[in-house]
CSV table of C-alpha atoms in Angstrom, one decimal:
chain,number,residue,atom,x,y,z
F,1,GLU,CA,-3.5,11.4,5.4
F,2,ILE,CA,-0.8,10.1,3.2
F,3,GLN,CA,-0.8,10.9,-0.5
F,4,SER,CA,1.3,9.0,-3.1
F,5,PRO,CA,1.7,10.6,-6.5
F,6,GLY,CA,1.1,8.1,-9.4
F,7,GLY,CA,-1.9,5.8,-9.6
F,8,PRO,CA,-2.0,2.1,-9.8
F,9,TYR,CA,0.4,0.4,-11.9
F,10,GLY,CA,0.7,-2.8,-14.0
F,11,LYS,CA,-1.7,-5.5,-12.7
F,12,VAL,CA,-3.0,-3.3,-10.0
F,13,THR,CA,-6.1,-1.2,-10.9
F,14,LYS,CA,-8.5,1.1,-9.1
F,15,ASP,CA,-10.9,-1.8,-8.7
F,16,ASN,CA,-8.5,-4.4,-7.3
F,17,PHE,CA,-6.3,-1.9,-5.3
F,18,GLY,CA,-5.5,-3.6,-1.9
F,19,GLN,CA,-6.7,-7.0,-2.7
F,20,PRO,CA,-4.2,-9.7,-1.5
F,21,GLY,CA,-2.0,-11.3,-4.1
F,22,ILE,CA,-2.4,-8.4,-6.7
F,23,THR,CA,0.8,-6.6,-6.8
F,24,ASP,CA,3.3,-5.1,-9.3
F,25,LEU,CA,6.5,-3.2,-9.1
F,26,ARG,CA,6.9,0.1,-10.8
F,27,ASN,CA,10.6,0.0,-10.7
F,28,PRO,CA,12.0,-3.7,-10.2
F,29,SER,CA,15.6,-2.5,-10.1
F,30,LEU,CA,15.0,-0.1,-7.3
F,31,ALA,CA,13.0,-2.6,-5.4
F,32,ALA,CA,15.8,-5.2,-5.7
F,33,ALA,CA,18.3,-2.6,-4.4
F,34,MET,CA,16.0,-1.8,-1.5
F,35,ARG,CA,15.7,-5.5,-0.6
F,36,ASN,CA,19.5,-6.0,-0.9
F,37,LEU,CA,20.1,-3.1,1.4
F,38,GLY,CA,17.7,-4.6,3.9
F,39,LEU,CA,15.2,-1.8,3.5
F,40,ALA,CA,12.4,-4.0,2.2
F,41,GLN,CA,11.6,-7.5,3.4
F,42,ARG,CA,8.7,-8.5,1.3
F,43,PHE,CA,6.7,-6.9,-1.5
F,44,GLY,CA,2.9,-6.7,-1.7
F,45,VAL,CA,2.1,-7.1,2.0
F,46,GLY,CA,2.2,-3.5,3.3
F,47,ILE,CA,-1.6,-2.7,3.1
F,48,ALA,CA,-2.4,-6.0,4.9
F,49,ILE,CA,0.2,-5.3,7.7
F,50,ALA,CA,-1.2,-1.7,8.1
F,51,ARG,CA,-4.7,-3.0,8.3
F,52,ASN,CA,-3.8,-5.6,10.9
F,53,ALA,CA,-1.9,-3.2,12.9
F,54,LEU,CA,-4.7,-0.6,12.9
F,55,ALA,CA,-7.2,-3.3,13.9
F,56,ALA,CA,-5.0,-4.6,16.8
F,57,ASN,CA,-4.8,-1.0,18.0
F,58,GLY,CA,-8.5,-0.5,17.9
F,59,ASN,CA,-8.4,2.0,15.1
F,60,PRO,CA,-10.9,2.0,12.1
F,61,PRO,CA,-9.5,0.4,8.9
F,62,PRO,CA,-7.7,2.7,6.6
F,63,ALA,CA,-9.7,4.4,3.9
F,64,PHE,CA,-8.2,4.5,0.3
F,65,THR,CA,-9.0,6.9,-2.5
F,66,VAL,CA,-7.4,5.6,-5.7
F,67,THR,CA,-7.3,7.6,-8.9
F,68,ASP,CA,-5.3,7.4,-12.1
F,69,THR,CA,-3.0,10.0,-10.8
F,70,HIS,CA,-2.5,9.4,-7.0
F,71,VAL,CA,-3.4,7.1,-4.1
F,72,LEU,CA,-4.6,8.7,-0.9
F,73,VAL,CA,-5.0,6.8,2.4
F,74,THR,CA,-6.7,8.2,5.4
F,75,VAL,CA,-5.8,6.8,8.8
F,76,ARG,CA,-8.2,7.6,11.6
F,77,ARG,CA,-7.6,7.6,15.4
F,78,LYS,CA,-9.5,5.3,17.8
F,79,ARG,CA,-13.0,6.2,18.7
């Protein structure tokens, strides 16, 4: 399990969390710095990349629990 403090932000809500094309940056200055340092390539694609990688590995899809105060993702092993 991976837990992130802070719930959805901006255009992202509990209802649309993880849907393609719906993204927002909590700290645009920090995001720009991460990109300039080469630590981020693209924004808003991480969940899709994780889902694809898990599927390619034969794992079940990640399970997300989203509240106003945190996001929890559960990654399960192959069956």
